[in-house]
Amino acid sequence: MKTTTLHLALIGDYNPDVVAHQAIPVALQRAADSLGVNVHVQWLDTDSLTATTALQAFDGFWCVPASPYRDTDGALRAIRFAREQRRPFLGTCGGFQHAVLEYARNVVGWADAEHGELAPQAKRAVITPLTCSLVEATDTVHLAPYTRIADAYGSADIEEGYHCRYGINPDFASALLDGNLIATGHDSAGDLRAVELLDHPFFVATLFQPERAALKGITPPLAIALLKACQAMLA
């Protein structure tokens, strides 16, 4: 029987010195091995993502850490494609931030929504510095029940590592989370650390970086969940 090959796009500007960039291909390969499928990974540099870039061939997308990206609009274009075309999507750290920014602009309708790292004086900076920078930090995250992320981990409380300085601006959180984008994970202080879309087969974003576990020989549950969602779309 022919083995399924899944085609995954990594949205972000590859840098071999970034730990997450080292970890993500390893995480996906470990997940593929556990599921008995093949995975083909392709990096999509953000400044290569134009209005004419063909994205239909990808079964799933992972928007990766290490922003600001070279081209914010390019990253948002690929995220929007995954959201609108209902392709499985995972965003971690910078991917979380840009998934929220894309949603704010194109779903909530805030054309002036900005990322505070790029436009700190913007009136509608939906992404702003965290009150406590989560760089090389580990914390407990409590997951909301009956969510895709909770299903992936099979547990209500998890321990995850961070390398992140920006998150959702609390001033805009209630409006952003008033529709299909829902809060699915909070840290030990009660701060938002994960979101997902209700009206999508798999659209999950986390401020933590689950991929890092792969460098310690652990297969990240969210990498398995992403590939399972891709499999389900092909079934």
PDB file of C-alpha atoms in Angstrom:
ATOM      1  CA  MET A   1       0.000   0.000   0.000  1.00  0.00           C
ATOM      2  CA  LYS A   2       1.319   3.421  -0.947  1.00  0.00           C
ATOM      3  CA  THR A   3       2.415   5.616   1.961  1.00  0.00           C
ATOM      4  CA  THR A   4       0.731   9.009   2.158  1.00  0.00           C
ATOM      5  CA  THR A   5       2.982  12.021   1.655  1.00  0.00           C
ATOM      6  CA  LEU A   6       1.921  15.232   3.362  1.00  0.00           C
ATOM      7  CA  HIS A   7       3.185  18.565   2.074  1.00  0.00           C
ATOM      8  CA  LEU A   8       3.762  21.134   4.809  1.00  0.00           C
ATOM      9  CA  ALA A   9       4.632  24.799   4.315  1.00  0.00           C
ATOM     10  CA  LEU A  10       6.651  26.615   6.975  1.00  0.00           C
ATOM     11  CA  ILE A  11       5.786  30.319   6.917  1.00  0.00           C
ATOM     12  CA  GLY A  12       8.814  32.297   8.037  1.00  0.00           C
ATOM     13  CA  ASP A  13      12.337  33.374   7.157  1.00  0.00           C
ATOM     14  CA  TYR A  14      14.658  30.446   7.777  1.00  0.00           C
ATOM     15  CA  ASN A  15      17.597  31.084  10.077  1.00  0.00           C
ATOM     16  CA  PRO A  16      19.751  28.075  11.032  1.00  0.00           C
ATOM     17  CA  ASP A  17      20.701  29.789  14.298  1.00  0.00           C
ATOM     18  CA  VAL A  18      17.093  29.915  15.554  1.00  0.00           C
ATOM     19  CA  VAL A  19      16.380  26.973  17.845  1.00  0.00           C
ATOM     20  CA  ALA A  20      12.751  26.716  16.733  1.00  0.00           C
ATOM     21  CA  HIS A  21      13.842  26.559  13.090  1.00  0.00           C
ATOM     22  CA  GLN A  22      16.162  23.679  13.943  1.00  0.00           C
ATOM     23  CA  ALA A  23      13.400  21.942  15.876  1.00  0.00           C
ATOM     24  CA  ILE A  24      10.345  22.189  13.620  1.00  0.00           C
ATOM     25  CA  PRO A  25      11.532  19.880  10.794  1.00  0.00           C
ATOM     26  CA  VAL A  26      12.615  17.374  13.463  1.00  0.00           C
ATOM     27  CA  ALA A  27       9.233  17.653  15.169  1.00  0.00           C
ATOM     28  CA  LEU A  28       7.375  17.065  11.921  1.00  0.00           C
ATOM     29  CA  GLN A  29       9.558  14.111  10.960  1.00  0.00           C
ATOM     30  CA  ARG A  30       9.037  12.513  14.371  1.00  0.00           C
ATOM     31  CA  ALA A  31       5.292  13.074  14.050  1.00  0.00           C
ATOM     32  CA  ALA A  32       5.282  11.612  10.536  1.00  0.00           C
ATOM     33  CA  ASP A  33       7.195   8.536  11.706  1.00  0.00           C
ATOM     34  CA  SER A  34       4.710   7.986  14.537  1.00  0.00           C
ATOM     35  CA  LEU A  35       1.808   8.163  12.087  1.00  0.00           C
ATOM     36  CA  GLY A  36       3.423   6.072   9.361  1.00  0.00           C
ATOM     37  CA  VAL A  37       3.325   8.823   6.740  1.00  0.00           C
ATOM     38  CA  ASN A  38       5.887  10.765   4.757  1.00  0.00           C
ATOM     39  CA  VAL A  39       6.234  14.504   5.222  1.00  0.00           C
ATOM     40  CA  HIS A  40       7.711  16.972   2.766  1.00  0.00           C
ATOM     41  CA  VAL A  41       8.593  20.310   4.341  1.00  0.00           C
ATOM     42  CA  GLN A  42       9.106  23.534   2.400  1.00  0.00           C
ATOM     43  CA  TRP A  43      10.138  26.874   3.859  1.00  0.00           C
ATOM     44  CA  LEU A  44       8.238  29.872   2.509  1.00  0.00           C
ATOM     45  CA  ASP A  45      10.271  33.037   3.037  1.00  0.00           C
ATOM     46  CA  THR A  46       7.830  35.816   3.777  1.00  0.00           C
ATOM     47  CA  ASP A  47       9.265  38.123   1.132  1.00  0.00           C
ATOM     48  CA  SER A  48       8.559  35.439  -1.469  1.00  0.00           C
ATOM     49  CA  LEU A  49       4.836  35.313  -0.642  1.00  0.00           C
ATOM     50  CA  THR A  50       3.201  37.560  -3.202  1.00  0.00           C
ATOM     51  CA  ALA A  51      -0.391  37.772  -4.359  1.00  0.00           C
ATOM     52  CA  THR A  52       0.433  35.267  -7.122  1.00  0.00           C
ATOM     53  CA  THR A  53       2.264  32.692  -4.981  1.00  0.00           C
ATOM     54  CA  ALA A  54       0.682  29.263  -5.450  1.00  0.00           C
ATOM     55  CA  LEU A  55      -0.251  27.729  -2.094  1.00  0.00           C
ATOM     56  CA  GLN A  56      -2.823  25.147  -3.176  1.00  0.00           C
ATOM     57  CA  ALA A  57      -0.305  22.286  -3.197  1.00  0.00           C
ATOM     58  CA  PHE A  58       0.248  22.427   0.560  1.00  0.00           C
ATOM     59  CA  ASP A  59      -1.775  20.215   2.868  1.00  0.00           C
ATOM     60  CA  GLY A  60      -0.965  22.254   5.954  1.00  0.00           C
ATOM     61  CA  PHE A  61       0.867  25.318   7.238  1.00  0.00           C
ATOM     62  CA  TRP A  62       3.020  26.150  10.250  1.00  0.00           C
ATOM     63  CA  CYS A  63       3.796  29.810  10.899  1.00  0.00           C
ATOM     64  CA  VAL A  64       7.087  29.715  12.763  1.00  0.00           C
ATOM     65  CA  PRO A  65       8.846  31.806  15.441  1.00  0.00           C
ATOM     66  CA  ALA A  66      11.519  34.480  14.893  1.00  0.00           C
ATOM     67  CA  SER A  67       9.537  37.523  13.870  1.00  0.00           C
ATOM     68  CA  PRO A  68       9.546  40.304  12.846  1.00  0.00           C
ATOM     69  CA  TYR A  69       9.466  38.687   9.447  1.00  0.00           C
ATOM     70  CA  ARG A  70      11.052  40.257   6.419  1.00  0.00           C
ATOM     71  CA  ASP A  71       7.590  40.826   4.946  1.00  0.00           C
ATOM     72  CA  THR A  72       4.642  40.966   7.345  1.00  0.00           C
ATOM     73  CA  ASP A  73       2.117  41.140   4.518  1.00  0.00           C
ATOM     74  CA  GLY A  74       3.588  38.009   2.963  1.00  0.00           C
ATOM     75  CA  ALA A  75       3.164  36.089   6.207  1.00  0.00           C
ATOM     76  CA  LEU A  76      -0.393  37.367   6.643  1.00  0.00           C
ATOM     77  CA  ARG A  77      -1.212  36.391   3.060  1.00  0.00           C
ATOM     78  CA  ALA A  78      -0.266  32.749   3.700  1.00  0.00           C
ATOM     79  CA  ILE A  79      -2.072  32.668   7.051  1.00  0.00           C
ATOM     80  CA  ARG A  80      -5.192  34.071   5.419  1.00  0.00           C
ATOM     81  CA  PHE A  81      -5.021  31.373   2.752  1.00  0.00           C
ATOM     82  CA  ALA A  82      -4.841  28.650   5.399  1.00  0.00           C
ATOM     83  CA  ARG A  83      -7.754  30.163   7.302  1.00  0.00           C
ATOM     84  CA  GLU A  84     -10.043  30.819   4.336  1.00  0.00           C
ATOM     85  CA  GLN A  85      -9.213  27.609   2.464  1.00  0.00           C
ATOM     86  CA  ARG A  86      -9.607  25.584   5.667  1.00  0.00           C
ATOM     87  CA  ARG A  87      -6.123  24.098   5.541  1.00  0.00           C
ATOM     88  CA  PRO A  88      -4.702  22.818   8.845  1.00  0.00           C
ATOM     89  CA  PHE A  89      -2.652  25.557  10.485  1.00  0.00           C
ATOM     90  CA  LEU A  90      -0.362  25.816  13.482  1.00  0.00           C
ATOM     91  CA  GLY A  91       1.242  29.061  14.636  1.00  0.00           C
ATOM     92  CA  THR A  92       3.851  29.186  17.405  1.00  0.00           C
ATOM     93  CA  CYS A  93       5.242  32.321  19.086  1.00  0.00           C
ATOM     94  CA  GLY A  94       5.536  34.775  16.163  1.00  0.00           C
ATOM     95  CA  GLY A  95       3.057  32.557  14.332  1.00  0.00           C
ATOM     96  CA  PHE A  96       0.553  33.090  17.143  1.00  0.00           C
ATOM     97  CA  GLN A  97       1.042  36.842  16.975  1.00  0.00           C
ATOM     98  CA  HIS A  98       0.542  37.030  13.217  1.00  0.00           C
ATOM     99  CA  ALA A  99      -2.424  34.665  13.217  1.00  0.00           C
ATOM    100  CA  VAL A 100      -4.127  37.064  15.627  1.00  0.00           C
ATOM    101  CA  LEU A 101      -3.099  40.065  13.525  1.00  0.00           C
ATOM    102  CA  GLU A 102      -4.500  38.472  10.362  1.00  0.00           C
ATOM    103  CA  TYR A 103      -7.761  37.677  12.135  1.00  0.00           C
ATOM    104  CA  ALA A 104      -8.014  41.224  13.497  1.00  0.00           C
ATOM    105  CA  ARG A 105      -7.582  42.753  10.055  1.00  0.00           C
ATOM    106  CA  ASN A 106      -9.537  40.375   7.859  1.00  0.00           C
ATOM    107  CA  VAL A 107     -12.226  38.914  10.118  1.00  0.00           C
ATOM    108  CA  VAL A 108     -12.870  41.514  12.798  1.00  0.00           C
ATOM    109  CA  GLY A 109     -12.391  44.199  10.135  1.00  0.00           C
ATOM    110  CA  TRP A 110      -9.745  46.312  11.842  1.00  0.00           C
ATOM    111  CA  ALA A 111      -7.770  47.438   8.809  1.00  0.00           C
ATOM    112  CA  ASP A 112      -5.559  49.535  11.103  1.00  0.00           C
ATOM    113  CA  ALA A 113      -4.604  46.620  13.360  1.00  0.00           C
ATOM    114  CA  GLU A 114      -0.847  46.499  13.888  1.00  0.00           C
ATOM    115  CA  HIS A 115       1.886  44.507  15.587  1.00  0.00           C
ATOM    116  CA  GLY A 116       3.389  46.529  18.400  1.00  0.00           C
ATOM    117  CA  GLU A 117       6.911  45.404  17.595  1.00  0.00           C
ATOM    118  CA  LEU A 118       6.679  47.085  14.188  1.00  0.00           C
ATOM    119  CA  ALA A 119       4.324  49.956  15.036  1.00  0.00           C
ATOM    120  CA  PRO A 120       4.544  50.564  18.798  1.00  0.00           C
ATOM    121  CA  GLN A 121       2.656  53.883  18.564  1.00  0.00           C
ATOM    122  CA  ALA A 122      -0.272  52.459  16.599  1.00  0.00           C
ATOM    123  CA  LYS A 123      -3.696  53.178  18.089  1.00  0.00           C
ATOM    124  CA  ARG A 124      -4.773  49.600  17.427  1.00  0.00           C
ATOM    125  CA  ALA A 125      -1.672  47.565  18.286  1.00  0.00           C
ATOM    126  CA  VAL A 126      -3.372  44.235  18.896  1.00  0.00           C
ATOM    127  CA  ILE A 127      -0.015  42.625  19.696  1.00  0.00           C
ATOM    128  CA  THR A 128       2.018  44.316  22.437  1.00  0.00           C
ATOM    129  CA  PRO A 129       4.921  43.467  24.777  1.00  0.00           C
ATOM    130  CA  LEU A 130       4.076  40.945  27.465  1.00  0.00           C
ATOM    131  CA  THR A 131       4.088  42.250  31.020  1.00  0.00           C
ATOM    132  CA  CYS A 132       6.676  39.576  31.752  1.00  0.00           C
ATOM    133  CA  SER A 133       8.939  38.588  28.876  1.00  0.00           C
ATOM    134  CA  LEU A 134       8.827  34.828  28.348  1.00  0.00           C
ATOM    135  CA  VAL A 135      12.361  34.253  27.099  1.00  0.00           C
ATOM    136  CA  GLU A 136      13.824  30.849  27.942  1.00  0.00           C
ATOM    137  CA  ALA A 137      10.979  30.344  30.431  1.00  0.00           C
ATOM    138  CA  THR A 138       8.900  27.274  31.231  1.00  0.00           C
ATOM    139  CA  ASP A 139       5.423  27.408  32.713  1.00  0.00           C
ATOM    140  CA  THR A 140       2.272  25.401  33.265  1.00  0.00           C
ATOM    141  CA  VAL A 141      -0.482  26.001  30.719  1.00  0.00           C
ATOM    142  CA  HIS A 142      -4.068  25.083  31.556  1.00  0.00           C
ATOM    143  CA  LEU A 143      -6.011  23.999  28.472  1.00  0.00           C
ATOM    144  CA  ALA A 144      -9.722  24.541  27.957  1.00  0.00           C
ATOM    145  CA  PRO A 145     -11.624  21.229  27.752  1.00  0.00           C
ATOM    146  CA  TYR A 146     -13.092  19.925  24.487  1.00  0.00           C
ATOM    147  CA  THR A 147     -10.697  21.978  22.358  1.00  0.00           C
ATOM    148  CA  ARG A 148      -8.368  20.779  19.624  1.00  0.00           C
ATOM    149  CA  ILE A 149      -5.301  21.620  21.668  1.00  0.00           C
ATOM    150  CA  ALA A 150      -6.601  19.747  24.714  1.00  0.00           C
ATOM    151  CA  ASP A 151      -7.417  16.767  22.496  1.00  0.00           C
ATOM    152  CA  ALA A 152      -3.876  16.879  21.106  1.00  0.00           C
ATOM    153  CA  TYR A 153      -2.244  16.779  24.526  1.00  0.00           C
ATOM    154  CA  GLY A 154      -4.803  14.545  26.196  1.00  0.00           C
ATOM    155  CA  SER A 155      -4.348  16.558  29.362  1.00  0.00           C
ATOM    156  CA  ALA A 156      -5.735  19.697  30.956  1.00  0.00           C
ATOM    157  CA  ASP A 157      -2.391  20.908  32.303  1.00  0.00           C
ATOM    158  CA  ILE A 158       0.874  20.887  30.380  1.00  0.00           C
ATOM    159  CA  GLU A 159       4.416  22.221  30.822  1.00  0.00           C
ATOM    160  CA  GLU A 160       5.822  24.154  27.878  1.00  0.00           C
ATOM    161  CA  GLY A 161       8.767  26.407  27.081  1.00  0.00           C
ATOM    162  CA  TYR A 162       8.763  29.949  25.715  1.00  0.00           C
ATOM    163  CA  HIS A 163      11.027  32.298  23.839  1.00  0.00           C
ATOM    164  CA  CYS A 164       8.587  35.137  23.290  1.00  0.00           C
ATOM    165  CA  ARG A 165       8.186  38.804  24.162  1.00  0.00           C
ATOM    166  CA  TYR A 166       4.833  39.737  22.587  1.00  0.00           C
ATOM    167  CA  GLY A 167       1.222  38.648  23.022  1.00  0.00           C
ATOM    168  CA  ILE A 168      -2.372  39.842  22.660  1.00  0.00           C
ATOM    169  CA  ASN A 169      -3.006  43.367  23.875  1.00  0.00           C
ATOM    170  CA  PRO A 170      -5.442  43.017  26.821  1.00  0.00           C
ATOM    171  CA  ASP A 171      -7.241  46.175  25.653  1.00  0.00           C
ATOM    172  CA  PHE A 172      -8.447  44.347  22.533  1.00  0.00           C
ATOM    173  CA  ALA A 173      -8.699  40.787  23.814  1.00  0.00           C
ATOM    174  CA  SER A 174     -12.435  40.756  24.550  1.00  0.00           C
ATOM    175  CA  ALA A 175     -13.309  42.058  21.081  1.00  0.00           C
ATOM    176  CA  LEU A 176     -10.900  39.679  19.356  1.00  0.00           C
ATOM    177  CA  LEU A 177     -12.278  36.716  21.296  1.00  0.00           C
ATOM    178  CA  ASP A 178     -15.932  37.590  20.804  1.00  0.00           C
ATOM    179  CA  GLY A 179     -16.443  35.375  17.760  1.00  0.00           C
ATOM    180  CA  ASN A 180     -14.922  32.179  16.391  1.00  0.00           C
ATOM    181  CA  LEU A 181     -11.449  32.880  17.755  1.00  0.00           C
ATOM    182  CA  ILE A 182     -11.458  31.441  21.270  1.00  0.00           C
ATOM    183  CA  ALA A 183      -9.014  31.324  24.169  1.00  0.00           C
ATOM    184  CA  THR A 184      -7.853  27.751  24.747  1.00  0.00           C
ATOM    185  CA  GLY A 185      -4.818  28.016  27.011  1.00  0.00           C
ATOM    186  CA  HIS A 186      -3.802  30.192  29.984  1.00  0.00           C
ATOM    187  CA  ASP A 187      -0.616  30.156  32.022  1.00  0.00           C
ATOM    188  CA  SER A 188      -0.277  29.879  35.795  1.00  0.00           C
ATOM    189  CA  ALA A 189      -0.927  33.625  36.143  1.00  0.00           C
ATOM    190  CA  GLY A 190      -4.106  33.390  34.054  1.00  0.00           C
ATOM    191  CA  ASP A 191      -2.610  35.081  30.989  1.00  0.00           C
ATOM    192  CA  LEU A 192      -3.663  33.972  27.493  1.00  0.00           C
ATOM    193  CA  ARG A 193      -1.209  31.609  25.850  1.00  0.00           C
ATOM    194  CA  ALA A 194      -3.203  29.709  23.187  1.00  0.00           C
ATOM    195  CA  VAL A 195      -6.119  30.308  20.815  1.00  0.00           C
ATOM    196  CA  GLU A 196      -7.948  28.400  18.093  1.00  0.00           C
ATOM    197  CA  LEU A 197     -10.739  28.901  15.582  1.00  0.00           C
ATOM    198  CA  LEU A 198     -14.094  27.203  16.123  1.00  0.00           C
ATOM    199  CA  ASP A 199     -15.138  27.254  12.465  1.00  0.00           C
ATOM    200  CA  HIS A 200     -12.024  25.590  11.075  1.00  0.00           C
ATOM    201  CA  PRO A 201     -10.870  21.949  10.891  1.00  0.00           C
ATOM    202  CA  PHE A 202      -7.590  22.787  12.669  1.00  0.00           C
ATOM    203  CA  PHE A 203      -6.369  26.321  13.312  1.00  0.00           C
ATOM    204  CA  VAL A 204      -4.341  26.457  16.536  1.00  0.00           C
ATOM    205  CA  ALA A 205      -1.846  29.052  17.729  1.00  0.00           C
ATOM    206  CA  THR A 206       0.340  29.117  20.846  1.00  0.00           C
ATOM    207  CA  LEU A 207       2.717  31.622  22.380  1.00  0.00           C
ATOM    208  CA  PHE A 208       4.808  28.724  23.646  1.00  0.00           C
ATOM    209  CA  GLN A 209       7.080  26.712  21.376  1.00  0.00           C
ATOM    210  CA  PRO A 210       6.125  23.022  21.557  1.00  0.00           C
ATOM    211  CA  GLU A 211       8.549  22.228  18.731  1.00  0.00           C
ATOM    212  CA  ARG A 212      11.548  22.608  21.064  1.00  0.00           C
ATOM    213  CA  ALA A 213      10.720  19.284  22.719  1.00  0.00           C
ATOM    214  CA  ALA A 214      11.728  17.506  19.515  1.00  0.00           C
ATOM    215  CA  LEU A 215      15.374  18.414  20.125  1.00  0.00           C
ATOM    216  CA  LYS A 216      15.110  16.456  23.384  1.00  0.00           C
ATOM    217  CA  GLY A 217      13.769  13.356  21.648  1.00  0.00           C
ATOM    218  CA  ILE A 218      10.098  14.078  22.389  1.00  0.00           C
ATOM    219  CA  THR A 219       7.447  14.141  19.661  1.00  0.00           C
ATOM    220  CA  PRO A 220       5.339  17.290  20.193  1.00  0.00           C
ATOM    221  CA  PRO A 221       1.620  16.455  20.434  1.00  0.00           C
ATOM    222  CA  LEU A 222       0.705  19.484  18.326  1.00  0.00           C
ATOM    223  CA  ALA A 223       2.955  18.311  15.484  1.00  0.00           C
ATOM    224  CA  ILE A 224       1.095  14.984  15.506  1.00  0.00           C
ATOM    225  CA  ALA A 225      -2.259  16.790  15.661  1.00  0.00           C
ATOM    226  CA  LEU A 226      -1.316  19.009  12.706  1.00  0.00           C
ATOM    227  CA  LEU A 227      -0.388  16.033  10.549  1.00  0.00           C
ATOM    228  CA  LYS A 228      -3.491  14.106  11.628  1.00  0.00           C
ATOM    229  CA  ALA A 229      -5.597  17.078  10.532  1.00  0.00           C
ATOM    230  CA  CYS A 230      -3.827  17.061   7.172  1.00  0.00           C
ATOM    231  CA  GLN A 231      -4.508  13.345   6.827  1.00  0.00           C
ATOM    232  CA  ALA A 232      -8.181  13.904   7.598  1.00  0.00           C
ATOM    233  CA  MET A 233      -8.440  16.538   4.880  1.00  0.00           C
ATOM    234  CA  LEU A 234      -7.069  14.059   2.330  1.00  0.00           C
ATOM    235  CA  ALA A 235      -9.314  11.183   3.404  1.00  0.00           C
TER     236      ALA A 235
END
